[in-house]
XYZ file of C-alpha atoms in Angstrom:
629
model
C -0.940 -28.762 30.892
C 1.417 -27.031 29.249
C -0.359 -28.061 25.612
C -3.700 -26.837 26.964
C -2.350 -23.433 28.294
C -0.256 -23.297 24.548
C -3.701 -23.938 22.581
C -5.509 -21.426 25.010
C -3.058 -18.854 24.349
C -3.061 -19.468 20.723
C -6.834 -18.989 20.794
C -6.414 -15.970 22.550
C -3.895 -14.499 20.146
C -6.378 -15.493 17.256
C -9.287 -13.856 18.763
C -6.984 -10.630 19.547
C -5.971 -10.634 15.893
C -9.195 -11.029 14.555
C -10.589 -7.898 16.574
C -7.798 -6.028 15.288
C -8.413 -7.236 11.621
C -12.047 -5.852 12.200
C -10.591 -2.600 13.060
C -7.918 -1.933 10.491
C -8.962 -4.378 7.581
C -12.627 -3.802 7.636
C -12.829 -0.042 7.749
C -12.765 1.050 4.223
C -15.509 -1.630 3.108
C -17.253 -1.422 6.626
C -18.391 2.139 5.379
C -19.431 1.880 2.429
C -23.242 1.576 3.095
C -22.827 5.258 4.186
C -22.807 6.080 0.698
C -23.271 3.381 -1.968
C -27.382 3.105 -2.486
C -27.521 7.099 -2.321
C -24.680 7.147 -5.348
C -26.278 4.378 -7.468
C -29.514 6.475 -7.377
C -27.781 9.854 -8.105
C -30.006 11.733 -10.957
C -26.746 12.111 -13.121
C -26.690 7.889 -13.570
C -29.951 7.959 -15.071
C -31.291 4.984 -13.105
C -34.628 5.419 -12.571
C -36.063 4.507 -8.773
C -38.499 1.502 -8.861
C -38.819 -1.594 -7.174
C -37.282 -3.803 -10.031
C -34.193 -1.594 -10.331
C -34.019 -1.665 -6.501
C -33.921 -5.581 -6.297
C -31.327 -5.599 -8.779
C -29.004 -3.232 -7.325
C -29.329 -4.909 -3.768
C -28.695 -8.252 -5.712
C -25.574 -7.133 -7.269
C -24.124 -5.733 -4.168
C -24.744 -8.641 -2.255
C -23.431 -10.915 -5.223
C -20.607 -8.612 -5.665
C -19.824 -9.019 -2.015
C -19.917 -12.839 -2.340
C -17.615 -13.331 -5.568
C -15.383 -10.797 -5.509
C -14.646 -10.078 -1.847
C -15.803 -13.338 -0.204
C -14.504 -15.813 -2.828
C -11.783 -13.969 -4.871
C -9.764 -12.075 -2.210
C -10.787 -13.509 1.374
C -10.846 -17.344 0.187
C -8.369 -17.031 -3.216
C -5.971 -14.103 -3.261
C -4.943 -14.622 0.340
C -3.212 -17.470 -0.945
C -0.972 -15.620 -2.969
C 1.121 -14.380 -0.363
C 4.880 -13.415 -0.247
C 5.874 -15.137 2.692
C 3.130 -14.128 4.526
C 3.013 -10.318 2.980
C 0.454 -9.458 0.849
C -0.446 -5.912 -1.167
C 0.071 -5.093 -4.789
C 3.948 -4.685 -4.296
C 4.234 -7.825 -2.684
C 2.455 -9.499 -5.297
C 4.342 -7.877 -8.225
C 7.651 -8.494 -6.334
C 6.218 -12.440 -6.240
C 5.324 -12.210 -9.640
C 8.808 -11.086 -11.049
C 10.347 -13.759 -8.920
C 8.031 -16.274 -10.899
C 9.360 -15.281 -14.146
C 12.834 -15.079 -15.044
C 14.818 -11.847 -15.747
C 14.851 -12.153 -18.794
C 11.573 -13.379 -19.946
C 9.493 -11.050 -21.966
C 7.046 -10.774 -19.287
C 9.641 -9.269 -16.764
C 9.310 -5.642 -17.623
C 5.158 -5.760 -18.759
C 4.738 -7.137 -14.854
C 6.683 -4.356 -13.307
C 4.670 -2.055 -15.208
C 1.780 -3.409 -14.122
C 2.609 -3.570 -10.892
C 3.766 -0.142 -10.440
C 0.431 1.133 -12.392
C -1.825 -0.531 -9.733
C 0.577 0.615 -6.753
C -0.056 4.483 -8.259
C -3.558 3.538 -8.394
C -3.593 2.525 -4.782
C -2.189 6.289 -4.044
C -5.101 7.459 -5.664
C -7.524 5.068 -3.366
C -5.919 6.061 -0.166
C -6.191 9.749 -1.138
C -10.124 9.228 -2.088
C -11.056 7.277 0.504
C -10.692 9.738 3.593
C -12.364 12.367 1.458
C -15.124 10.491 1.058
C -15.446 8.566 4.341
C -15.576 11.280 6.295
C -17.770 13.651 3.857
C -20.175 10.776 3.977
C -20.150 10.334 7.308
C -20.441 14.159 8.401
C -23.440 14.537 5.697
C -25.688 13.390 8.066
C -26.055 17.078 9.312
C -27.908 17.513 5.872
C -30.177 15.020 6.824
C -30.834 16.126 10.257
C -31.093 19.836 9.566
C -30.946 21.039 5.709
C -29.818 24.504 6.964
C -26.209 22.813 8.169
C -25.534 21.884 4.917
C -23.164 24.724 4.624
C -20.789 23.408 7.016
C -20.535 19.784 6.053
C -17.474 20.899 3.938
C -15.545 22.936 6.808
C -16.189 20.447 9.355
C -14.871 17.597 7.089
C -11.849 19.533 6.458
C -11.186 20.345 10.195
C -11.530 16.753 10.963
C -9.101 15.569 8.110
C -6.477 18.356 9.463
C -6.473 17.009 12.841
C -6.466 13.334 11.362
C -3.265 14.130 9.478
C -1.879 16.369 12.305
C -1.558 13.624 14.789
C -0.017 11.070 12.379
C 3.273 11.481 13.853
C 2.422 10.346 17.334
C 1.482 6.945 15.956
C -1.830 4.843 16.654
C 0.003 2.651 19.336
C -2.471 4.762 21.982
C -5.635 4.731 20.128
C -5.382 1.796 17.726
C -6.441 -0.680 20.730
C -9.916 1.208 20.336
C -10.012 0.600 16.330
C -11.118 -3.157 16.957
C -13.814 -2.403 19.536
C -15.049 0.856 17.760
C -15.896 -1.115 14.089
C -17.318 -4.178 16.089
C -20.133 -1.685 17.564
C -20.067 -0.300 13.726
C -20.716 -3.540 12.152
C -23.106 -4.502 14.754
C -25.031 -1.118 14.355
C -25.480 -1.780 10.621
C -26.794 -5.657 11.149
C -29.514 -4.607 13.847
C -30.476 -1.891 11.631
C -30.740 -3.955 8.505
C -32.761 -6.156 10.479
C -35.130 -3.728 11.714
C -35.778 -2.397 8.173
C -35.775 -6.176 6.704
C -38.772 -6.799 8.920
C -40.705 -3.777 7.593
C -40.540 -5.085 4.043
C -39.288 -8.600 4.044
C -40.000 -9.095 0.542
C -36.431 -7.307 0.015
C -34.991 -11.204 0.792
C -35.855 -12.239 -2.815
C -32.756 -9.866 -3.751
C -30.569 -12.637 -2.574
C -31.707 -14.474 -5.792
C -28.902 -13.721 -8.301
C -31.972 -13.955 -10.995
C -32.636 -10.169 -9.908
C -29.283 -8.882 -10.750
C -29.346 -10.807 -14.152
C -32.591 -9.212 -14.904
C -31.422 -5.867 -14.097
C -28.338 -5.873 -16.459
C -30.391 -7.624 -19.085
C -33.421 -4.930 -18.899
C -31.293 -1.905 -18.324
C -28.322 -2.383 -20.533
C -26.819 0.891 -20.800
C -28.050 1.835 -17.553
C -27.020 -1.063 -15.623
C -23.606 -0.895 -17.177
C -23.321 3.197 -15.729
C -24.936 1.872 -12.704
C -21.841 -0.629 -12.024
C -19.864 2.399 -11.551
C -21.592 3.372 -8.243
C -22.170 -0.403 -7.472
C -18.534 -1.048 -6.971
C -18.214 1.082 -4.381
C -19.865 -1.424 -1.903
C -16.425 -3.592 -2.400
C -14.126 -0.618 -2.015
C -11.452 -1.960 0.696
C -11.207 -5.451 -0.995
C -7.489 -4.597 -1.477
C -6.915 -3.431 1.977
C -7.421 -7.028 3.432
C -4.843 -8.453 0.933
C -2.608 -5.642 1.834
C -2.894 -6.336 5.839
C -2.488 -9.688 5.399
C 1.413 -9.394 6.654
C -0.012 -7.572 10.104
C -2.797 -10.286 11.116
C -2.571 -13.385 8.710
C -4.953 -15.131 6.992
C -7.198 -17.068 9.477
C -7.845 -13.634 11.345
C -8.754 -11.922 8.266
C -11.189 -14.638 7.078
C -12.660 -15.182 10.369
C -13.434 -11.381 10.893
C -15.146 -11.582 7.243
C -17.573 -14.689 7.596
C -18.491 -13.992 11.290
C -18.840 -10.397 11.472
C -18.319 -8.156 8.611
C -19.825 -9.930 5.543
C -23.326 -10.890 7.436
C -23.622 -6.906 8.819
C -22.762 -5.670 5.259
C -25.286 -7.985 3.823
C -27.899 -7.556 6.082
C -27.312 -3.276 6.215
C -27.982 -3.404 2.243
C -30.994 -5.422 2.400
C -32.001 -3.024 5.120
C -31.614 -0.033 3.335
C -33.295 -1.982 0.340
C -36.362 -2.557 2.424
C -36.451 0.933 3.648
C -36.369 2.111 0.313
C -39.187 -0.210 -0.560
C -41.447 1.026 2.103
C -40.231 4.945 2.100
C -38.968 5.745 -1.328
C -38.550 9.590 -0.309
C -35.250 8.504 1.705
C -33.417 7.448 -1.428
C -31.408 10.685 -0.742
C -29.739 9.371 2.124
C -31.134 5.783 3.101
C -28.351 5.325 5.402
C -29.388 7.952 7.826
C -33.133 7.688 7.610
C -32.919 3.588 8.873
C -33.627 4.401 12.204
C -35.420 7.519 12.049
C -34.706 11.270 13.090
C -33.813 10.324 16.892
C -30.636 8.417 15.851
C -29.299 10.745 13.258
C -26.811 12.737 15.729
C -25.556 9.448 17.068
C -24.826 8.016 13.726
C -23.100 10.955 12.712
C -20.561 10.582 15.753
C -20.497 6.962 15.063
C -20.142 7.189 11.441
C -17.548 9.744 11.759
C -15.398 7.845 14.305
C -15.987 4.469 11.773
C -14.562 6.840 8.804
C -11.540 8.128 10.723
C -10.489 4.230 11.517
C -10.969 3.557 7.561
C -9.049 6.587 6.958
C -6.337 5.375 9.375
C -5.771 2.429 7.460
C -5.212 3.638 3.708
C -3.010 6.709 5.479
C -0.935 3.960 7.129
C -0.935 1.357 4.019
C 0.418 4.477 2.181
C 3.250 4.563 4.556
C 4.324 0.804 4.288
C 4.131 0.713 0.291
C 6.216 3.708 0.166
C 8.821 2.168 2.423
C 8.229 -0.742 -0.009
C 8.706 1.240 -2.960
C 12.005 2.648 -1.516
C 12.959 -0.507 -0.463
C 12.573 -2.141 -3.981
C 14.276 1.175 -5.809
C 10.906 2.400 -7.011
C 11.120 5.776 -5.142
C 13.753 7.949 -3.569
C 14.974 7.647 0.336
C 12.574 9.607 2.643
C 12.673 10.326 6.068
C 11.267 7.498 7.975
C 10.083 7.725 11.775
C 9.035 5.031 13.813
C 6.100 5.898 15.689
C 6.415 2.414 17.999
C 9.633 1.226 20.110
C 7.790 -2.513 19.866
C 6.090 -2.372 16.162
C 8.045 -2.293 13.398
C 5.302 -1.766 11.178
C 4.035 1.677 12.898
C 5.898 4.192 10.712
C 5.017 7.849 9.824
C 6.620 9.360 6.642
C 6.438 13.046 6.655
C 6.680 13.809 3.203
C 3.957 11.504 2.375
C 1.374 12.504 4.916
C 1.689 16.128 4.343
C 1.297 15.743 0.282
C -1.678 13.089 1.338
C -3.329 15.729 3.133
C -3.198 18.596 0.245
C -4.463 15.775 -2.325
C -7.319 15.000 0.056
C -8.281 18.313 0.931
C -8.364 19.048 -2.929
C -11.100 16.452 -3.661
C -12.780 17.474 -0.489
C -13.049 20.983 -1.660
C -13.037 20.585 -5.415
C -16.068 17.794 -5.405
C -18.136 19.005 -2.277
C -20.246 16.017 -1.781
C -19.809 11.691 -1.328
C -21.842 11.228 -4.306
C -19.738 13.285 -6.676
C -16.644 12.011 -5.481
C -18.436 8.248 -5.958
C -17.020 8.521 -9.544
C -13.518 9.263 -8.933
C -13.348 6.400 -6.073
C -14.411 3.494 -8.698
C -11.497 3.772 -11.023
C -8.948 3.741 -8.850
C -10.309 0.089 -7.173
C -11.302 -1.143 -10.037
C -7.716 -0.942 -11.858
C -6.073 -2.077 -8.753
C -8.521 -5.183 -8.922
C -7.837 -5.861 -12.711
C -4.158 -5.434 -11.921
C -4.064 -7.926 -8.733
C -5.946 -10.489 -10.733
C -3.734 -10.732 -13.857
C -0.354 -10.542 -11.372
C -1.997 -13.697 -9.499
C -2.057 -15.247 -12.790
C 1.751 -15.365 -13.296
C 2.067 -16.446 -9.560
C -0.195 -19.291 -9.815
C 0.677 -20.672 -13.016
C 4.469 -19.770 -13.415
C 5.237 -19.734 -9.872
C 3.392 -22.398 -8.215
C 2.831 -24.638 -11.558
C -1.219 -24.781 -11.329
C -2.908 -26.547 -13.913
C -3.393 -24.118 -17.052
C -6.981 -24.591 -17.783
C -7.699 -23.989 -14.192
C -5.360 -21.082 -14.077
C -6.751 -19.692 -17.760
C -10.643 -20.170 -16.053
C -9.860 -18.804 -12.719
C -8.519 -15.742 -14.145
C -10.525 -15.214 -17.081
C -13.874 -15.361 -14.787
C -12.834 -12.558 -12.392
C -11.001 -10.121 -15.271
C -14.277 -10.583 -16.874
C -16.220 -8.788 -13.843
C -13.100 -6.594 -13.202
C -13.328 -5.455 -16.413
C -17.000 -4.624 -16.481
C -16.466 -2.612 -13.501
C -13.660 -0.684 -14.466
C -14.993 0.002 -18.233
C -18.159 1.579 -16.393
C -16.531 3.213 -14.151
C -14.140 5.025 -17.222
C -17.425 6.164 -18.712
C -16.783 8.501 -15.477
C -13.594 10.091 -16.514
C -14.352 13.336 -16.769
C -16.982 13.681 -14.430
C -14.236 12.867 -11.538
C -12.206 9.974 -12.747
C -9.617 12.043 -13.859
C -8.633 12.902 -10.242
C -7.423 9.543 -9.258
C -5.841 8.718 -12.861
C -3.780 11.914 -12.328
C -2.630 11.064 -8.938
C -1.688 7.656 -10.244
C 0.040 8.774 -13.575
C 2.073 11.427 -11.432
C 3.153 8.732 -8.999
C 3.661 6.220 -11.573
C 6.144 8.834 -13.714
C 7.654 8.867 -10.412
C 8.241 5.508 -9.596
C 9.081 4.993 -13.439
C 11.576 7.604 -13.774
C 13.457 6.911 -10.100
C 13.885 3.305 -11.243
C 15.207 4.088 -15.011
C 17.390 6.609 -13.384
C 19.080 4.575 -10.780
C 19.404 2.163 -13.464
C 21.519 4.650 -15.648
C 23.314 5.760 -12.628
C 24.473 2.070 -12.419
C 25.052 1.415 -15.870
C 27.709 4.834 -15.382
C 29.132 3.752 -12.327
C 29.615 0.169 -13.708
C 31.631 1.793 -17.045
C 33.852 3.631 -14.440
C 34.051 0.655 -11.755
C 37.446 -0.380 -10.510
C 37.487 -4.364 -9.596
C 37.741 -3.804 -5.679
C 40.392 -7.161 -4.779
C 42.855 -5.803 -8.058
C 42.735 -2.417 -6.505
C 43.572 -3.724 -2.828
C 46.364 -5.935 -4.214
C 48.249 -2.879 -5.915
C 47.090 -0.681 -2.925
C 49.189 -2.753 -0.316
C 52.194 -3.427 -2.661
C 53.540 -0.167 -1.111
C 50.595 0.763 1.872
C 49.588 4.338 2.771
C 49.983 5.150 6.540
C 47.419 3.372 8.467
C 45.695 4.860 11.520
C 43.837 3.010 14.684
C 39.972 2.344 14.245
C 37.752 1.254 11.571
C 36.102 2.922 8.158
C 33.086 1.779 6.676
C 32.638 2.289 3.080
C 29.312 2.124 1.617
C 29.437 0.316 -1.792
C 26.778 -0.976 -4.281
C 27.515 -4.006 -6.191
C 28.118 -1.830 -9.064
C 30.616 0.632 -7.153
C 33.928 -1.511 -7.537
C 35.988 0.621 -5.175
C 33.797 2.946 -3.753
C 34.697 6.924 -4.858
C 34.939 7.420 -1.052
C 37.849 5.545 -0.780
C 39.845 6.870 -3.800
C 38.894 10.459 -2.640
C 40.038 9.609 1.092
C 43.266 8.809 -0.390
C 43.676 11.083 -2.733
C 43.209 13.983 -0.008
C 44.216 12.387 3.293
C 47.067 9.696 2.213
C 46.094 7.432 4.587
C 43.495 4.368 5.812
C 42.563 2.985 9.026
C 43.905 -0.074 10.510
C 40.483 -1.724 9.466
C 38.738 -1.573 5.991
C 34.989 -2.766 5.966
C 33.338 -2.528 2.387
C 29.500 -2.725 3.353
C 27.109 -3.336 0.339
C 22.885 -3.629 1.464
C 21.219 -6.218 -1.099
C 17.439 -5.977 -1.295
C 15.847 -8.588 -2.782
C 11.950 -9.039 -3.609
C 10.977 -11.235 -0.814
C 9.421 -9.583 2.050
C 11.460 -10.667 5.126
C 14.833 -12.358 5.372
C 15.786 -14.521 8.651
C 18.698 -12.869 10.759
C 20.582 -16.085 10.130
C 20.844 -15.339 6.425
C 20.964 -11.754 6.686
C 24.893 -11.338 6.887
C 27.821 -12.610 4.983
C 31.522 -11.727 6.073
C 34.398 -12.328 3.392
C 38.076 -11.548 4.400
C 39.790 -9.541 1.610
C 43.209 -9.698 3.135
C 45.582 -6.928 4.996
C 42.724 -6.342 7.497
C 39.986 -5.804 4.575
C 36.424 -7.188 4.615
C 33.636 -7.574 2.415
C 30.239 -7.076 4.522
C 27.269 -8.457 2.408
C 23.796 -7.696 4.338
C 20.810 -9.211 2.515
C 17.180 -7.778 3.573
C 13.772 -7.996 2.065
C 11.734 -5.047 1.282
C 9.746 -5.208 4.367
C 12.946 -5.535 6.850
C 14.390 -2.721 8.767
C 17.638 -0.990 7.174
C 19.627 -0.225 10.236
C 23.732 -0.285 10.135
C 24.126 -0.313 14.021
C 21.545 -3.284 14.208
C 23.951 -5.055 11.599
C 27.110 -4.269 13.284
C 26.009 -5.675 16.482
C 25.088 -9.009 14.743
C 28.749 -8.688 13.399
C 30.097 -8.637 16.571
C 28.334 -12.349 17.369
C 29.884 -13.158 14.111
C 33.685 -12.516 14.942
C 33.968 -8.869 13.364
C 33.742 -6.771 16.432
C 33.069 -2.926 15.858
C 33.502 -0.116 18.687
C 31.221 2.718 17.221
C 33.040 5.471 18.751
C 36.251 4.080 16.806
C 34.378 3.798 13.780
C 34.130 6.200 11.019
C 31.187 5.898 7.763
C 32.456 6.857 4.672
C 29.799 7.795 2.064
C 29.868 9.490 -1.246
C 27.392 12.013 -1.951
C 26.540 11.559 -5.454
C 25.754 14.969 -7.803
C 23.924 13.881 -10.411
C 24.275 15.642 -13.960
C 21.574 15.586 -16.404
C 23.087 15.462 -20.114
C 21.851 15.922 -23.477
C 21.354 12.510 -25.436
C 21.079 10.534 -21.972
C 18.929 7.285 -21.496
C 15.946 9.455 -20.784
C 13.986 12.480 -21.757
C 15.098 15.871 -20.725
C 12.526 16.524 -18.241
C 12.631 13.304 -16.669
C 16.609 13.411 -16.017
C 15.684 17.029 -14.736
C 13.216 15.123 -12.473
C 15.545 12.264 -11.150
C 17.984 14.910 -10.898
C 15.607 16.952 -8.245
C 14.798 13.541 -6.612
C 17.865 12.638 -5.832
C 19.055 16.070 -4.518
C 16.332 16.042 -2.218
C 16.407 12.815 -1.059
C 17.820 12.277 2.500
C 21.849 11.043 2.830
C 22.379 7.029 2.749
C 23.397 7.750 6.306
C 19.932 8.730 7.519
C 18.070 6.134 5.619
C 20.438 3.314 7.022
C 20.083 5.377 10.716
C 23.833 5.586 11.038
C 24.877 8.012 13.829
C 25.522 11.202 12.152
C 28.771 12.146 14.196
C 30.255 9.042 12.894
C 29.623 9.801 8.705
C 32.120 11.406 7.030
C 30.360 12.494 3.165
C 32.804 12.954 0.091
C 31.533 14.229 -3.077
C 31.262 12.863 -6.647
C 29.852 13.632 -9.759
C 27.706 10.994 -12.125
C 26.281 11.761 -15.340
C 23.016 10.550 -16.541
């Protein structure tokens, strides 16, 4: 009886996760039919609209969905998980642990991972812009007189979307899955209706049409690949969201619903264009005739908001991972759910992203113009993912070298073909995500290098902690009731806050605890492995806390866990001493002068360690110290 109940519960859990995955994971790729074919046949791409080219493009889209999404991502890349977590940062961490730190590949892999992460931020800006804009462009199809209102309405929708982020998605998130199921079913139905009008379009399932198209058009077909790739945007999202849903629900959602619906709709749009070539300006909204335009606009706007929400949440998650791994300064992180640890809101990221999205919408003005900007971010991230996966499967998992190389080269050829095609459009919009990516990359690389310089400086002047304590207790200072906790990094030796406290107050508490937080390159660390306590004598303790890059840094929670291990804390009798570092840029340091000033500015504006580790502010004493870089 209990076994059948467990099985039933497991089935319902998989079903619920699959439904949720449809909403979150496939929102981006699910809204691609809104603009892909329209963009492919834009006049500036130089691809003439005729049946042969149409068959070739539809065939390319179908086989791209099959090879890139179904085989590469859904079947293979989902296996390259970092203890169940996916995404470019998790993959980079996994690749870095696959090679030793002294390896010549370590730094290039880190740079490559940072580049992929930076491009993801470009992608997360363009997805809301192009998705919402393409949905509201249906107004132009309904009444050309409404064209002037498309951009203003898009701006309003996006401002509202970003303004409600601080409330979290808990309330409305439950509607994401059902809404996207309706969306995919509508895509499938529209596709079937138009396939029935021109069943000859089914011939495009033959890959020969794709090869013939590429061979016949050569340069024009190569340029067209830059727009064809729009059909595959969102493939990275399904990998990044693996930790939330697991492999099985993501695969079920793809093969049971998303893949069939997308394939049918692209074939249906092809059938529509065969029977009525005049609809090439916006084939999506012409699929059911004039009566359906306004209902489709409403449904498409809801679907694109969901797609946008996924990338916004993804940017929040990636930022938190980057902070934990030491690639970004600390930022204020607000938890929008008491039960779901993954639901977070980062105000700085939210508002900076909104500004960038609005600039994209107003600057480009249409989804077809934004299409040029979109592809390069997506294909760049795809290429990085393929390369990093090679190091995981060969160096980490010890797969056969021939198999590893063949699989990598096969997918790299496809990725690089799409990336090269999009590189041709750098002057037509591709510069936008590259500029965003370059900015984010510079910030991440500068912060990482700056922290390394601080580490080296502190290590040069560090006083070994245990030697210091030995000498301190030869003639101990006055000890007062209570516990003092000193935050220290591995490089600190004796915390500066302790030295300052002794210098100014001439006293110490009856119990001293030195707290060091270690972030390692795995997403999660089991609670039983997180805490290690070492008795240093004289009621002094070293408390080492080891966390994964997705674990929550929460000192009060750590203290509660210590209570169970014999090191008990009473919060009202505990004081936290933190050294607030004042960084000084110096000439001839380890970085260019402008980078040093950038690093100092970021450090100055970063929230304190007390905020990041969620230490009660009324228990914190901050003492300043200067560090030259």
